[in-house]
Every structure is written in C-alpha cells, then in structure tokens.
Coordinates of C-alpha atoms in Angstrom, one line a residue:
X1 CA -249.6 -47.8 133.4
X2 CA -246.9 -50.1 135.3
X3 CA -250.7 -52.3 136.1
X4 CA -251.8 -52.0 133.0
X5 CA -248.4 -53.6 131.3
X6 CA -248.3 -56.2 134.4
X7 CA -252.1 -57.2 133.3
X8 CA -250.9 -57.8 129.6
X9 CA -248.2 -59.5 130.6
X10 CA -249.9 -62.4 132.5
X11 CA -252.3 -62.5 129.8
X12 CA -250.1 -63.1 127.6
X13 CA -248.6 -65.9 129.6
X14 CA -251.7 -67.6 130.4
X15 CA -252.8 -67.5 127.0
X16 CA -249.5 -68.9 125.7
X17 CA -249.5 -71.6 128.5
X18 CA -253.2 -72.6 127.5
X19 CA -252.0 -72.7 123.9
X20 CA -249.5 -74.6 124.0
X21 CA -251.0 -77.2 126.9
X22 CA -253.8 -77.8 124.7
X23 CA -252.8 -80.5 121.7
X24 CA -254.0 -80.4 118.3
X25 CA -256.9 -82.5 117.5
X26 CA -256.3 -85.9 115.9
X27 CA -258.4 -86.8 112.9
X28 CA -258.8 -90.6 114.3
X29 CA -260.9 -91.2 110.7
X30 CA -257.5 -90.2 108.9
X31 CA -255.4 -92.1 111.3
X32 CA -258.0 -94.8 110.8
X33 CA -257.6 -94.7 107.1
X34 CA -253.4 -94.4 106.9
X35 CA -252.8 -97.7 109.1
X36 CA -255.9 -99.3 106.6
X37 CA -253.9 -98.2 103.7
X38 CA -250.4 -99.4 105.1
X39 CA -251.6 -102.4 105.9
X40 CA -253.1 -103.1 102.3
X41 CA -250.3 -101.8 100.5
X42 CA -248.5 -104.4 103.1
X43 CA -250.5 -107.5 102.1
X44 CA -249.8 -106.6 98.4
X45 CA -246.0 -106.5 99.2
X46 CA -246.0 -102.6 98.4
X47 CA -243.4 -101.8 101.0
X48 CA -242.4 -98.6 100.2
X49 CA -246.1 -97.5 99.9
X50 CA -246.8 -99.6 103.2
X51 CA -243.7 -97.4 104.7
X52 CA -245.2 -94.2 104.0
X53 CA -249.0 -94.7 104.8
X54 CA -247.8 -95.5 108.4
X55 CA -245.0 -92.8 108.6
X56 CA -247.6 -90.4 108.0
X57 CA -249.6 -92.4 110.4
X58 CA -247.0 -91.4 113.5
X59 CA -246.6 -88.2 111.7
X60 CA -250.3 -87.5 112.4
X61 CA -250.5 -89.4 115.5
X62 CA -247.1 -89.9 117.1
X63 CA -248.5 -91.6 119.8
X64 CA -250.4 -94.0 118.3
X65 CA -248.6 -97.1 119.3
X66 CA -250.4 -98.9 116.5
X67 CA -249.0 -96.8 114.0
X68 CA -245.8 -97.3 115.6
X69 CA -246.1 -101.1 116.0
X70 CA -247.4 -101.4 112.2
X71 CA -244.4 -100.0 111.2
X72 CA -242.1 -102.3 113.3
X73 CA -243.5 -105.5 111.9
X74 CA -243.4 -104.0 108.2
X75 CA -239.3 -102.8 109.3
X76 CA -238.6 -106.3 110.4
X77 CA -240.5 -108.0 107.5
X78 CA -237.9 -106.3 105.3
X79 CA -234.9 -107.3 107.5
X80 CA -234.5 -104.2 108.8
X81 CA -234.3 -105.3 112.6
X82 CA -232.6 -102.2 114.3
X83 CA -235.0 -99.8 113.3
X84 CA -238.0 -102.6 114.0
X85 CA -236.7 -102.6 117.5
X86 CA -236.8 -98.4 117.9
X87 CA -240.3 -98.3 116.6
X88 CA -241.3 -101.7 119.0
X89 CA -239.6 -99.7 121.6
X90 CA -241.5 -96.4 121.1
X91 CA -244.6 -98.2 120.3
X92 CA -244.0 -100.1 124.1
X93 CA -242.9 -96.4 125.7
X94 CA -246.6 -95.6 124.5
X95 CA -248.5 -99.3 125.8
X96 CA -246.3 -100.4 127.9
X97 CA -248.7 -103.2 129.1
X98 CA -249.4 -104.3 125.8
X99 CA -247.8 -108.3 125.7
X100 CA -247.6 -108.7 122.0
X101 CA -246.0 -105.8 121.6
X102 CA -242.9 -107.3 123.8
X103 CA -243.0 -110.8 122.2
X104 CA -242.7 -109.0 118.8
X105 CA -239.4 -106.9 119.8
X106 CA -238.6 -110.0 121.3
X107 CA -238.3 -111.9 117.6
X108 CA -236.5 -108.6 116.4
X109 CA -233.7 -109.0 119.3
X110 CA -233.6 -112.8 118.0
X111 CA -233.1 -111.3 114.4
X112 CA -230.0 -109.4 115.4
X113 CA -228.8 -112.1 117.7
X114 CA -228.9 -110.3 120.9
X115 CA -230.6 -113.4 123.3
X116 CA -230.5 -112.2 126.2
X117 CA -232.7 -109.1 125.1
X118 CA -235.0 -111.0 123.5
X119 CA -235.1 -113.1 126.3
X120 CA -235.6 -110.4 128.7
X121 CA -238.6 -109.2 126.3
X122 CA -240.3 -112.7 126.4
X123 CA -240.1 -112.7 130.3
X124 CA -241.9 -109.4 130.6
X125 CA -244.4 -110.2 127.8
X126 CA -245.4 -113.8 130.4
X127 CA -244.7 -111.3 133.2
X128 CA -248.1 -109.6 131.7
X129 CA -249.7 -112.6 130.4
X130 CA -248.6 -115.6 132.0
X131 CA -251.0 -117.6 129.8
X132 CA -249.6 -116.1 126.2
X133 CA -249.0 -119.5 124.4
X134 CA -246.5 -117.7 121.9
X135 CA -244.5 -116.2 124.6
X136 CA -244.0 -119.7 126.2
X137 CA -243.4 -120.8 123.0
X138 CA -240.7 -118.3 122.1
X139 CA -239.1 -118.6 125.8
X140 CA -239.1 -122.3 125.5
X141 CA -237.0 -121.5 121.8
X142 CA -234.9 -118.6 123.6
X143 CA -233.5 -121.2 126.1
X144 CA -233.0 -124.3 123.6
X145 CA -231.1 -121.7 121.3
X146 CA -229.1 -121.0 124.5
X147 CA -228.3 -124.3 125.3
X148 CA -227.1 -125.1 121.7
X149 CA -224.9 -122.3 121.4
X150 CA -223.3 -122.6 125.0
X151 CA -222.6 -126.7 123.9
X152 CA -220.9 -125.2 120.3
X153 CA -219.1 -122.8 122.2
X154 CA -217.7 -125.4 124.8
X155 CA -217.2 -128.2 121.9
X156 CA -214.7 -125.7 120.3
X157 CA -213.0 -124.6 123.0
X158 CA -212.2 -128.1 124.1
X159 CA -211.1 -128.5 120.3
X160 CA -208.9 -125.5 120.5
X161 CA -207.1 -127.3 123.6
X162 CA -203.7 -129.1 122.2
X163 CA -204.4 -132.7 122.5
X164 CA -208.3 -132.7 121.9
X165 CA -208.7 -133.8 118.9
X166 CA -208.6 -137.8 118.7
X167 CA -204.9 -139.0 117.4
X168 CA -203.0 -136.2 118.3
X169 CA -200.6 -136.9 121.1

C-alpha cells in the first residue's frame, strides 16, 4: 500500500511539474491583430482605444517586447514619461540587444529631466550600434544640453556671489 501511495505521489508531482513548466500557447494571429489595432487606433489619435488594444496585447503576450515597446511610445506620446520608461524598461528586460529600444527610453529620461539616464541609455544603444545615426544624434544633444545647463548653473552662482553683478561695490 505504502508503494502504491509513494507511486501516486510522484505522479502527481511530475505531472504538476510538467503542467506548470509547459506555457500556454500564444495566439501570435491575435497578438498580431491587437498591436495592428493599437497602432491604428494610434494613428487616428484614439488613445484610450490604442491603450487597451496593446494592454491586452501584454496581457496575451507579456513577453512580447513589441507589445511592450508600442505601449511606451503611445505612454510618452501622452506625456506620461514614468510609466513610458517602466514599459521601455520591461520591453528592454525582454530584447535587451534591441538599440532602438534604448534610444527611445533614452528621450523618455530626457522628458523627465534625468540626463545622465538618458545619457547612459544613448551610450548603450551606440554600445550596440555604433553606426545608429539617431543615437549619435541624441548623444551629441545629451552633451550640448549638458554643457548649457552646467554654464546657467555657474552664471548664477557667480550672480549669487556679493559683488557680481556690475555696479555693486
């Protein structure tokens, strides 16, 4: 009896270990047709239909990083940058050698001012594509922006210093 349990017992493991090892099946015609129908609903400034078609896109496919990165751009399209940068991140976790996909969360760390993110994004987007003319192109504005801000920065601490400005003795 004690053989018999022992036998139904690892059965029942195996089979629960095969179940749950083996992943559904993803419709890639459905998958196909939500990012088609995000994307037109996009291109007709239906955002909140565009939204949905590729939420139910990761819903069916979470690791799609298509659906993922369709979302982003449509999230930072509507100025919503933080939650354009989770999806570009995600959507990066899942192609992670995938240079667009930087340069894009690159423009959303511009969008909520953190440079040297958006920097560091750009450099790994040339790291993997050293000849990507819009990742030179947004390195190139990265470090300009830099340099502007660093000479605002020191032209108003130097007016903050008593004496700076012209006349005042």
């Amino acid at each position: 009896m004690k053989h018999c349990i022992a036998i139904l017992l690892a059965s029942l493991c195996f089979f629960t270990t095969s179940q749950a090892s083996t992943p559904p099946a993803i419709d890639s015609d459905e998958l196909a047709t939500l990012l088609q129908q995000g994307n037109s609903a996009w291109s007709e400034q239906k955002l909140e239909q565009a939204e949905q078609a590729f939420r139910r896109a990761i819903d069916l496919d979470p690791d799609s990083s298509l659906a993922h990165a369709n979302l982003a751009g449509l999230l930072q399209s509507m100025n919503r940058s933080r939650e354009a940068v989770e999806e570009y991140q995600t959507a990066i976790t899942l192609d992670a050698e995938n240079p667009r996909l930087f340069v894009a969360l690159a423009i959303s760390y511009l969008h909520l001012r953190s440079y040297s993110m958006a920097q560091a994004m750009a450099d790994e987007a040339l790291r993997l594509d050293p000849d990507m003319a819009n990742a030179k192109k947004l390195v190139e504005y990265i470090e300009t922006r830099g340099e502007v801000i660093k000479r605002a920065s020191d032209a108003e601490t130097s007016n903050r210093t008593p004496g700076a400005i012209s006349g005042i003795k």
